[in-house]
mmCIF file of C-alpha atoms in Angstrom:
data_model
loop_
_atom_site.group_PDB
_atom_site.id
_atom_site.type_symbol
_atom_site.label_atom_id
_atom_site.label_comp_id
_atom_site.label_asym_id
_atom_site.label_seq_id
_atom_site.Cartn_x
_atom_site.Cartn_y
_atom_site.Cartn_z
ATOM 1 C CA MET V 1 -0.030 0.215 -0.021
ATOM 2 C CA THR V 2 1.316 3.449 -0.850
ATOM 3 C CA VAL V 3 1.325 6.333 1.681
ATOM 4 C CA GLY V 4 -1.286 8.023 -0.398
ATOM 5 C CA GLU V 5 -3.372 4.791 -0.388
ATOM 6 C CA MET V 6 -2.750 4.359 3.417
ATOM 7 C CA LEU V 7 -3.865 7.974 4.103
ATOM 8 C CA ALA V 8 -7.058 7.682 2.012
ATOM 9 C CA ALA V 9 -7.920 4.476 3.942
ATOM 10 C CA THR V 10 -7.374 5.951 7.307
ATOM 11 C CA VAL V 11 -8.293 9.642 7.111
ATOM 12 C CA PRO V 12 -11.705 10.202 5.767
ATOM 13 C CA MET V 13 -11.195 13.899 5.079
ATOM 14 C CA VAL V 14 -8.630 12.773 2.343
ATOM 15 C CA ARG V 15 -11.199 10.790 0.583
ATOM 16 C CA THR V 16 -13.774 13.418 0.959
ATOM 17 C CA LEU V 17 -11.737 15.932 -0.960
ATOM 18 C CA ASN V 18 -10.506 13.514 -3.328
ATOM 19 C CA LEU V 19 -6.723 14.228 -2.838
ATOM 20 C CA GLU V 20 -4.393 12.865 -5.311
ATOM 21 C CA PHE V 21 -0.875 11.679 -3.970
ATOM 22 C CA LEU V 22 1.456 12.536 -6.829
ATOM 23 C CA GLU V 23 4.944 12.071 -5.048
ATOM 24 C CA THR V 24 5.514 10.581 -1.426
ATOM 25 C CA THR V 25 9.154 10.286 -0.507
ATOM 26 C CA ALA V 26 11.213 11.093 2.708
ATOM 27 C CA GLU V 27 12.528 14.099 0.691
ATOM 28 C CA ARG V 28 9.143 15.393 -0.969
ATOM 29 C CA ALA V 29 5.562 15.153 -0.702
ATOM 30 C CA VAL V 30 3.198 16.291 -3.635
ATOM 31 C CA VAL V 31 -0.466 16.447 -3.201
ATOM 32 C CA ARG V 32 -3.340 17.651 -5.629
ATOM 33 C CA LEU V 33 -6.514 18.992 -4.993
ATOM 34 C CA PRO V 34 -8.885 18.815 -7.815
ATOM 35 C CA ASP V 35 -10.979 21.669 -8.827
ATOM 36 C CA GLN V 36 -14.511 20.686 -7.274
ATOM 37 C CA ALA V 37 -17.265 23.038 -7.055
ATOM 38 C CA ASP V 38 -18.508 21.541 -3.650
ATOM 39 C CA TYR V 39 -15.455 22.855 -1.911
ATOM 40 C CA HIS V 40 -15.208 26.457 -3.658
ATOM 41 C CA ASN V 41 -15.521 29.488 -1.583
ATOM 42 C CA HIS V 42 -17.583 32.638 -2.209
ATOM 43 C CA ILE V 43 -15.346 33.611 -5.122
ATOM 44 C CA GLY V 44 -15.242 30.344 -7.061
ATOM 45 C CA GLY V 45 -11.676 28.959 -5.930
ATOM 46 C CA PRO V 46 -10.931 26.341 -3.460
ATOM 47 C CA HIS V 47 -11.977 27.074 0.167
ATOM 48 C CA ALA V 48 -9.315 27.891 2.661
ATOM 49 C CA GLY V 49 -10.261 24.935 4.704
ATOM 50 C CA ALA V 50 -9.718 22.625 1.776
ATOM 51 C CA MET V 51 -6.364 24.228 1.196
ATOM 52 C CA PHE V 52 -5.376 23.866 4.757
ATOM 53 C CA THR V 53 -6.372 20.212 4.498
ATOM 54 C CA LEU V 54 -4.582 19.757 1.183
ATOM 55 C CA ALA V 55 -1.254 21.378 2.828
ATOM 56 C CA GLU V 56 -1.594 19.411 6.248
ATOM 57 C CA SER V 57 -2.174 16.150 4.088
ATOM 58 C CA ALA V 58 0.939 16.715 2.125
ATOM 59 C CA SER V 59 2.936 17.182 5.509
ATOM 60 C CA GLY V 60 1.480 13.842 6.817
ATOM 61 C CA ALA V 61 2.463 12.154 3.676
ATOM 62 C CA ILE V 62 5.979 13.247 4.086
ATOM 63 C CA VAL V 63 5.964 12.287 7.826
ATOM 64 C CA ILE V 64 4.948 8.976 7.061
ATOM 65 C CA ALA V 65 7.409 8.393 4.116
ATOM 66 C CA ALA V 66 10.316 9.692 6.182
ATOM 67 C CA PHE V 67 9.329 7.983 9.595
ATOM 68 C CA GLY V 68 7.149 4.981 8.628
ATOM 69 C CA ASP V 69 9.942 2.706 9.845
ATOM 70 C CA GLN V 70 9.451 4.246 13.356
ATOM 71 C CA MET V 71 5.845 3.781 13.826
ATOM 72 C CA SER V 72 6.175 0.560 16.028
ATOM 73 C CA ARG V 73 7.709 2.801 18.651
ATOM 74 C CA ALA V 74 6.421 6.242 18.170
ATOM 75 C CA VAL V 75 3.090 8.003 16.807
ATOM 76 C CA PRO V 76 3.527 11.136 14.470
ATOM 77 C CA LEU V 77 1.119 13.921 15.820
ATOM 78 C CA ALA V 78 0.901 17.476 14.346
ATOM 79 C CA VAL V 79 1.628 19.914 17.165
ATOM 80 C CA LYS V 80 0.653 23.300 15.692
ATOM 81 C CA ALA V 81 0.304 24.832 11.997
ATOM 82 C CA GLU V 82 0.346 28.208 10.584
ATOM 83 C CA ILE V 83 -0.780 29.060 7.028
ATOM 84 C CA GLY V 84 -0.608 32.237 4.931
ATOM 85 C CA TYR V 85 -2.801 32.583 1.918
ATOM 86 C CA LYS V 86 -0.675 34.657 -0.546
ATOM 87 C CA LYS V 87 -2.494 34.836 -3.885
ATOM 88 C CA LEU V 88 -5.894 33.907 -5.334
ATOM 89 C CA ALA V 89 -6.217 30.281 -5.856
ATOM 90 C CA MET V 90 -8.439 29.177 -8.573
ATOM 91 C CA GLY V 91 -8.665 25.860 -10.316
ATOM 92 C CA VAL V 92 -6.530 22.750 -9.516
ATOM 93 C CA VAL V 93 -3.867 23.474 -6.499
ATOM 94 C CA THR V 94 -0.997 21.383 -5.408
ATOM 95 C CA ALA V 95 0.888 21.266 -2.220
ATOM 96 C CA THR V 96 4.560 20.460 -2.040
ATOM 97 C CA ALA V 97 5.815 19.273 1.550
ATOM 98 C CA THR V 98 9.370 19.389 2.645
ATOM 99 C CA LEU V 99 11.104 18.276 5.949
ATOM 100 C CA GLY V 100 12.620 21.129 7.844
ATOM 101 C CA ARG V 101 15.093 18.683 9.566
ATOM 102 C CA PRO V 102 17.305 15.829 8.531
ATOM 103 C CA VAL V 103 15.448 12.442 9.309
ATOM 104 C CA ALA V 104 18.737 11.225 11.099
ATOM 105 C CA ASP V 105 18.572 14.014 13.336
ATOM 106 C CA VAL V 106 14.937 13.450 14.433
ATOM 107 C CA VAL V 107 15.529 9.718 14.889
ATOM 108 C CA ALA V 108 18.598 10.345 16.946
ATOM 109 C CA GLU V 109 16.491 12.349 19.410
ATOM 110 C CA LEU V 110 13.796 9.471 19.467
ATOM 111 C CA ASP V 111 16.656 7.199 20.174
ATOM 112 C CA GLU V 112 17.938 9.211 23.240
ATOM 113 C CA GLY V 113 14.251 8.821 24.481
ATOM 114 C CA LYS V 114 13.211 12.412 23.557
ATOM 115 C CA ARG V 115 9.812 13.524 21.865
ATOM 116 C CA PRO V 116 11.495 15.110 18.741
ATOM 117 C CA GLU V 117 9.780 18.030 17.075
ATOM 118 C CA PHE V 118 10.418 19.184 13.439
ATOM 119 C CA PRO V 119 8.793 21.533 10.975
ATOM 120 C CA VAL V 120 7.435 20.508 7.642
ATOM 121 C CA VAL V 121 6.945 23.340 4.929
ATOM 122 C CA ILE V 122 4.427 23.382 2.200
ATOM 123 C CA GLU V 123 4.049 25.662 -0.615
ATOM 124 C CA ILE V 124 0.417 25.601 -2.447
ATOM 125 C CA GLN V 125 0.376 26.406 -6.055
ATOM 126 C CA ARG V 126 -1.999 26.926 -8.635
ATOM 127 C CA ALA V 127 -1.424 25.216 -12.309
ATOM 128 C CA ASP V 128 0.389 28.462 -13.524
ATOM 129 C CA GLY V 129 2.962 27.922 -10.713
ATOM 130 C CA ALA V 130 2.127 30.954 -8.711
ATOM 131 C CA VAL V 131 2.313 30.271 -4.924
ATOM 132 C CA THR V 132 -0.923 30.862 -3.587
ATOM 133 C CA GLY V 133 -0.114 29.852 0.002
ATOM 134 C CA GLU V 134 2.493 28.811 2.510
ATOM 135 C CA MET V 135 2.263 26.522 5.644
ATOM 136 C CA THR V 136 4.204 25.140 8.208
ATOM 137 C CA VAL V 137 3.307 22.383 10.160
ATOM 138 C CA VAL V 138 5.296 21.440 13.376
ATOM 139 C CA TRP V 139 5.251 17.535 13.923
ATOM 140 C CA THR V 140 6.400 15.352 16.832
ATOM 141 C CA LEU V 141 7.099 11.717 17.282
ATOM 142 C CA ARG V 142 5.544 10.841 20.399
ATOM 143 C CA PRO V 143 7.083 7.578 21.997
ATOM 144 C CA ASN V 144 4.820 4.692 22.687
ATOM 145 C CA ALA V 145 4.320 4.122 26.421
#
């Protein structure tokens, strides 16, 4: 099962928005939100809540891709998120997520018995390449008790 298939199977909101996982690696996750009238805002573009969910889902995909081998001993949890809407988004939008810390550093903290935190930075772009939003989600790996 791919990361995208796993998220679609376990996170109902991913299925609701019909998110498409284009790339999911430990280095990058790319997720697309199709243009769907049911999720438009008052000006005909994707609703801010749909774009937040798109970006947060891209961040979750890269976390699973980067730390999936740690799931037997820790649970990934989003700690906080901040989003900025930069330009008008219309049509299909795509979120690209990247890790803000090296995987090895995060795992080393987990090995030390700590609860590491790390940022994931996401850009949201419309089809013409313009960046319409930027988001940072801080994640943690909570060690299992």
